[in-house]
Coordinates of C-alpha atoms in Angstrom, one line a residue:
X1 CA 4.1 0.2 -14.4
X2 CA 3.8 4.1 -13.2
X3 CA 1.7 4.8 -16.1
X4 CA -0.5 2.9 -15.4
X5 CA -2.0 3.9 -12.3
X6 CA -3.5 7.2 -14.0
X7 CA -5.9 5.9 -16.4
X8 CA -8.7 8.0 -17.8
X9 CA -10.4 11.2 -16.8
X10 CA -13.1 11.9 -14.7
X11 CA -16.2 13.6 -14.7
X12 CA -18.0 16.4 -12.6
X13 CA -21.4 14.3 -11.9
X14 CA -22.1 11.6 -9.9
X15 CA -23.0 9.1 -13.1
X16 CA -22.5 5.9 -10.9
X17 CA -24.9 6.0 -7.9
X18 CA -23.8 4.2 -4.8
X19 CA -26.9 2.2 -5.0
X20 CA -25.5 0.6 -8.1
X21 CA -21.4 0.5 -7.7
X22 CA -21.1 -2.9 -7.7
X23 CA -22.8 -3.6 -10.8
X24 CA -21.3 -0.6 -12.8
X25 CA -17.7 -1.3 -12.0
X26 CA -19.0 -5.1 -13.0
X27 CA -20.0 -4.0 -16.4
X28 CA -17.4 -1.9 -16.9
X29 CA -15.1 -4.6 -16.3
X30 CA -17.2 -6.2 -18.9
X31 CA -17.0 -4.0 -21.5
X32 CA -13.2 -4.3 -21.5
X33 CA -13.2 -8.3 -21.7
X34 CA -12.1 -8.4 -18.2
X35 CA -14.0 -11.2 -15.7
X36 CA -13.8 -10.8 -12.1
X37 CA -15.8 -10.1 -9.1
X38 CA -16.8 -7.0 -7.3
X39 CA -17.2 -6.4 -4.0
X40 CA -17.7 -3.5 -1.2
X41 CA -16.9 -2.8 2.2
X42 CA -18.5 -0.1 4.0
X43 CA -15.8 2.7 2.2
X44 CA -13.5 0.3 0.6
X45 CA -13.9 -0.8 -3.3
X46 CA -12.5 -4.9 -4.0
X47 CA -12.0 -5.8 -7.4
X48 CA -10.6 -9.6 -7.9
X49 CA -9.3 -11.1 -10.9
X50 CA -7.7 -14.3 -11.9
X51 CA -6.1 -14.7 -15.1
X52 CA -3.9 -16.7 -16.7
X53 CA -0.4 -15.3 -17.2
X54 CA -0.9 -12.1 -14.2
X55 CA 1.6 -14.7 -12.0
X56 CA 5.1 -16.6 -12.5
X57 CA 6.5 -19.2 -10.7
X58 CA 10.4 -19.9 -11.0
X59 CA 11.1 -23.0 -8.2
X60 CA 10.3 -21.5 -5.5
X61 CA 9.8 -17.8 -6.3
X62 CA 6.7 -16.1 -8.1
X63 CA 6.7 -12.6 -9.4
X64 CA 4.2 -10.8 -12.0
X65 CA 3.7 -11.9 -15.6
X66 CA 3.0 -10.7 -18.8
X67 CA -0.7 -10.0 -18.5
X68 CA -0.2 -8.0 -15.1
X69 CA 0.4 -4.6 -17.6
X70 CA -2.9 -4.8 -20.1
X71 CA -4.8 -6.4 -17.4
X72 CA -4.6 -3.4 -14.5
X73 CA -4.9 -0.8 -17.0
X74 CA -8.4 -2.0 -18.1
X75 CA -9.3 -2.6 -14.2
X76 CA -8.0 1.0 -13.2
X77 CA -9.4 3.0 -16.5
X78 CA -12.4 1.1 -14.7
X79 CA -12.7 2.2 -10.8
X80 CA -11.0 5.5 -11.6
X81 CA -14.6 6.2 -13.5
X82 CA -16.2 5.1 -10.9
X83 CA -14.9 6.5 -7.9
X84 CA -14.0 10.0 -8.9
X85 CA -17.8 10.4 -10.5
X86 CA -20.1 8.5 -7.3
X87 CA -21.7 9.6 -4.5
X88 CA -21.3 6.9 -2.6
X89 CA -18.4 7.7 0.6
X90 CA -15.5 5.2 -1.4
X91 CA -12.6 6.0 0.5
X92 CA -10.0 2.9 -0.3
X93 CA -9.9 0.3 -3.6
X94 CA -7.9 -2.7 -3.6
X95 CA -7.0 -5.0 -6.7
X96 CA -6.4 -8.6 -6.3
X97 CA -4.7 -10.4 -9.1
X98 CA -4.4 -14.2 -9.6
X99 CA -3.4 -16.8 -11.5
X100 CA -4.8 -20.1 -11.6
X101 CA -2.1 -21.5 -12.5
X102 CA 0.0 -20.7 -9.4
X103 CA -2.5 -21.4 -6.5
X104 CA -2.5 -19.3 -3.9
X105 CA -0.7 -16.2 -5.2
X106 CA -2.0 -12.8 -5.4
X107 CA -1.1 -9.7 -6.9
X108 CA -2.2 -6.7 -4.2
X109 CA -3.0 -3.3 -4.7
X110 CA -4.5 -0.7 -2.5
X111 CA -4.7 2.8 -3.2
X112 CA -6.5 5.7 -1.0
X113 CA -9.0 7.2 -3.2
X114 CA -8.0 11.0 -2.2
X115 CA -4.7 10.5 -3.6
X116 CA -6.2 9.8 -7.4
X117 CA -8.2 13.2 -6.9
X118 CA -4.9 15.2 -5.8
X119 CA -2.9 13.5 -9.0
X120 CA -6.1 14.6 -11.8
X121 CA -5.6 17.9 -9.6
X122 CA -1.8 18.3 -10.4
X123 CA -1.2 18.2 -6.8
X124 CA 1.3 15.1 -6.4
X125 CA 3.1 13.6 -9.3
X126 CA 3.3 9.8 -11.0
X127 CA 6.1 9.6 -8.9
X128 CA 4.6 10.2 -5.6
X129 CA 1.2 8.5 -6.3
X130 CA 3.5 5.7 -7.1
X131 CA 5.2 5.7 -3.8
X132 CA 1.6 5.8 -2.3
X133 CA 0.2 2.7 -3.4
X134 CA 0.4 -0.8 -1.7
X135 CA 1.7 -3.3 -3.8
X136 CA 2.5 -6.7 -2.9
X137 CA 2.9 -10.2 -4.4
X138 CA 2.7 -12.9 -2.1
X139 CA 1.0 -16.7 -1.7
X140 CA -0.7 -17.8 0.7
X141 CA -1.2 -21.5 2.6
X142 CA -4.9 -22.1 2.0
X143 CA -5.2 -21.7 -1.6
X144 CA -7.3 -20.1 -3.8
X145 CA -9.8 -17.6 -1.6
X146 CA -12.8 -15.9 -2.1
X147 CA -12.9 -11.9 -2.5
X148 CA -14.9 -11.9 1.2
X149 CA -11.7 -14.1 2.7
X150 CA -9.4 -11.5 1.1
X151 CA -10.8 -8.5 1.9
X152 CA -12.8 -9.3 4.7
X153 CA -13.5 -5.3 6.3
X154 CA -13.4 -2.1 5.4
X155 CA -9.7 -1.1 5.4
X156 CA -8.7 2.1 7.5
X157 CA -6.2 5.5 7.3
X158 CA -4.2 4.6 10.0
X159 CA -3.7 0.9 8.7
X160 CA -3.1 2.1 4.9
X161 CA -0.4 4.2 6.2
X162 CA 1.5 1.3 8.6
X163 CA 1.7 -0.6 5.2
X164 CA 2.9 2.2 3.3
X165 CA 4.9 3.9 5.6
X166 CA 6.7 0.4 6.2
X167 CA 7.4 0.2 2.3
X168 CA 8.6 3.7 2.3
X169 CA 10.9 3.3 5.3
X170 CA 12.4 -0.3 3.8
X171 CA 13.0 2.3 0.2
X172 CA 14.3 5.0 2.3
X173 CA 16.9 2.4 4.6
X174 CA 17.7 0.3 1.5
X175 CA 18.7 3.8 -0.5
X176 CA 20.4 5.2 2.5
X177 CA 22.4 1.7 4.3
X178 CA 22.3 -0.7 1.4
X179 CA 23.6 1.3 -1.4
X180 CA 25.9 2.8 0.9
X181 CA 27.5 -0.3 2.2
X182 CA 26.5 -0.4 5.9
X183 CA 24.0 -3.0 6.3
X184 CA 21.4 -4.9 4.3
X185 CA 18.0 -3.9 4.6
X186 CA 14.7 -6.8 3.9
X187 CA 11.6 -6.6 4.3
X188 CA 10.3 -4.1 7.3
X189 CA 6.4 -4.1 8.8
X190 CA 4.4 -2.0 10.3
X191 CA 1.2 -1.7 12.5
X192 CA -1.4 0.5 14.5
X193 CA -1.7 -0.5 17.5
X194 CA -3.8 1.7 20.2
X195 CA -3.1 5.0 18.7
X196 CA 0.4 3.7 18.0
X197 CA 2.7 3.2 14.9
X198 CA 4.8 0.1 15.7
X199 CA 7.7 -0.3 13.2
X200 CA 9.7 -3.6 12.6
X201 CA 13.4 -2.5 10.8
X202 CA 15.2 -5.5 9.3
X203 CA 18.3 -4.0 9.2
X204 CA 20.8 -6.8 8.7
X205 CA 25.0 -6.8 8.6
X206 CA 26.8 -7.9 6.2
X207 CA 28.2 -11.3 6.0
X208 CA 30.8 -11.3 9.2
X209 CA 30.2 -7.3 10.5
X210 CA 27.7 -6.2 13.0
X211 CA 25.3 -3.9 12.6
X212 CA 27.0 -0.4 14.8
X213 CA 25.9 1.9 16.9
X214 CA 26.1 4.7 13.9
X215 CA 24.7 2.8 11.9
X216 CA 21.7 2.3 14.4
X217 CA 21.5 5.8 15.3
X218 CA 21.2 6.4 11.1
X219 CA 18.1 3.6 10.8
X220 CA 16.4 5.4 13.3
X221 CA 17.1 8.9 12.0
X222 CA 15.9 8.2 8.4
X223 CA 12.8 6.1 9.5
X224 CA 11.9 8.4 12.0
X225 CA 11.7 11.5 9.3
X226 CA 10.3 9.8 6.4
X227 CA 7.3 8.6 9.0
X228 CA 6.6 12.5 10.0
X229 CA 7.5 13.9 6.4
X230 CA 4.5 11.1 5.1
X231 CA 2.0 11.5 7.6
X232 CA 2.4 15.6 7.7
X233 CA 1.5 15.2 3.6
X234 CA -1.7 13.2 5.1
X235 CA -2.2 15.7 7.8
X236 CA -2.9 12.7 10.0
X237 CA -2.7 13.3 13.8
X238 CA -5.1 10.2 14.7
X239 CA -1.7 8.8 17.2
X240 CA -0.2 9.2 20.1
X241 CA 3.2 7.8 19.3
X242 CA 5.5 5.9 17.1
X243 CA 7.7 2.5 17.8
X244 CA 10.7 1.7 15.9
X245 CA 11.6 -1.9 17.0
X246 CA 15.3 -3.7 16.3
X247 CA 14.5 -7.6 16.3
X248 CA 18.3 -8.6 16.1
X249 CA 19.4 -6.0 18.4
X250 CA 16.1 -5.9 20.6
X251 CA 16.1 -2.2 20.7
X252 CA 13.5 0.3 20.2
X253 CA 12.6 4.0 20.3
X254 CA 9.5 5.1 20.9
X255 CA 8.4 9.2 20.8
X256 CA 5.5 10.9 21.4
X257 CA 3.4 13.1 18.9
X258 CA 4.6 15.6 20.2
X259 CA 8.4 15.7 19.9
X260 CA 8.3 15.0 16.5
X261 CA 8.3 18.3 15.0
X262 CA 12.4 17.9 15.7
X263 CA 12.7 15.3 12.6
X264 CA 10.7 17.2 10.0

């Protein structure tokens, strides 16, 4: 799957004018046999697809299918051509996948369009661009949607890097607690809320432990540096503060901008 999110080369001149994105991502889509609609949002770029075999359902549980591979590298050879040679102010693209067969679920991916330029600049590795993209499968209640009820606005730096700074910490935790025995790590969330990251940490013991005060002390400690080590790469000092919330303890810690230099 890593390969595939560097597709294609780009070119100095701006070939796709803003005036006319929609329609050339549309018939580049097109020309690769791929049908889907087009969409955007002030600086964001929505591409939606549904196609047999992108989606599996087993009982209760759905995960990506065989057409997921072929299918995103013909959609990303696509919007990488268009958004590294535009002059229109792209700033985010996002990927919706579905099946029609599985109603309701959708494969998600949202990528900030400054880290494609640093990767075709040798800047940041397949690795790292990996770690930097959204990706989700989930389903939803309502059934199938419309590309405006998915991606509805324009989507934002500060709330691109809640989502991916909650994926990184869960990896980071998960690595760190899991692997090492000390607790089990789900899913974790995050938000920005008035100039504030708010982390949830699912941090879990294991069947008849408790979750320690060590091992508290360690969840914090790792989530707190990999949120200053990601958002110093982004150079982003749009906050005031970050939350680290507990749900089964009720504990948090909060800390300023400013006395966060002490975790890098």
């Amino acid at each position: 799957m890593c390969a595939l999110f560097l597709t294609h080369g780009c070119s100095s001149k701006p070939t796709y004018p803003k005036e006319n994105l929609t329609n050339a991502v549309q018939g580049l889509l097109t020309q690769e046999a791929v049908t889907g609609s087009v969409r955007v949002i002030d600086h964001t770029l929505a591409v939606h697809v549904e196609l047999p075999g992108t989606i599996i359902q087993v009982n209760q549980q759905i995960g990506l299918g065989p057409a997921v591979e072929p299918t995103l590298q013909k959609i990303l050879g696509a919007l990488h051509r268009v958004v590294l040679s535009t002059d229109a102010d792209i700033r985010f693209y996002v990927i919706l996948l579905s099946d029609p067969s599985v109603s309701g679920a959708y494969v998600t991916i949202v990528r900030y369009v400054d880290d494609i330029k640093q990767a075709y600049a040798s800047r940041i590795g397949i690795g790292e661009i990996f770690s930097r993209t959204i990706f989700d499968v989930h389903r939803t209640n309502q059934g199938p949607m419309s590309l405006e009820q998915l991606v509805p606005t324009d989507i934002r730096l500060e709330d691109f890097l809640s989502r991916q700074l909650a994926q990184r910490i869960q990896q980071s935790l998960t690595a760190e607690l899991q692997t090492g025995g000390l607790a089990t790590v789900g899913q974790c969330e995050g938000n920005f809320q008035n100039g504030e990251f708010v982390f949830t940490l699912n941090v879990l013991p294991f069947l008849n432990q408790t979750v320690d005060e060590a091992t508290m002390q360690k969840a914090f400690q790792i989530s707190t540096s990999t949120i200053v080590h990601i958002l110093a790469t982004y150079r982003f000092k749009a906050f005031e503060s970050i939350r680290l919330v507990h749900p089964l303890t009720g504990r948090h810690l909060t800390l300023p901008k400013t006395q966060l230099d002490v975790f890098r």
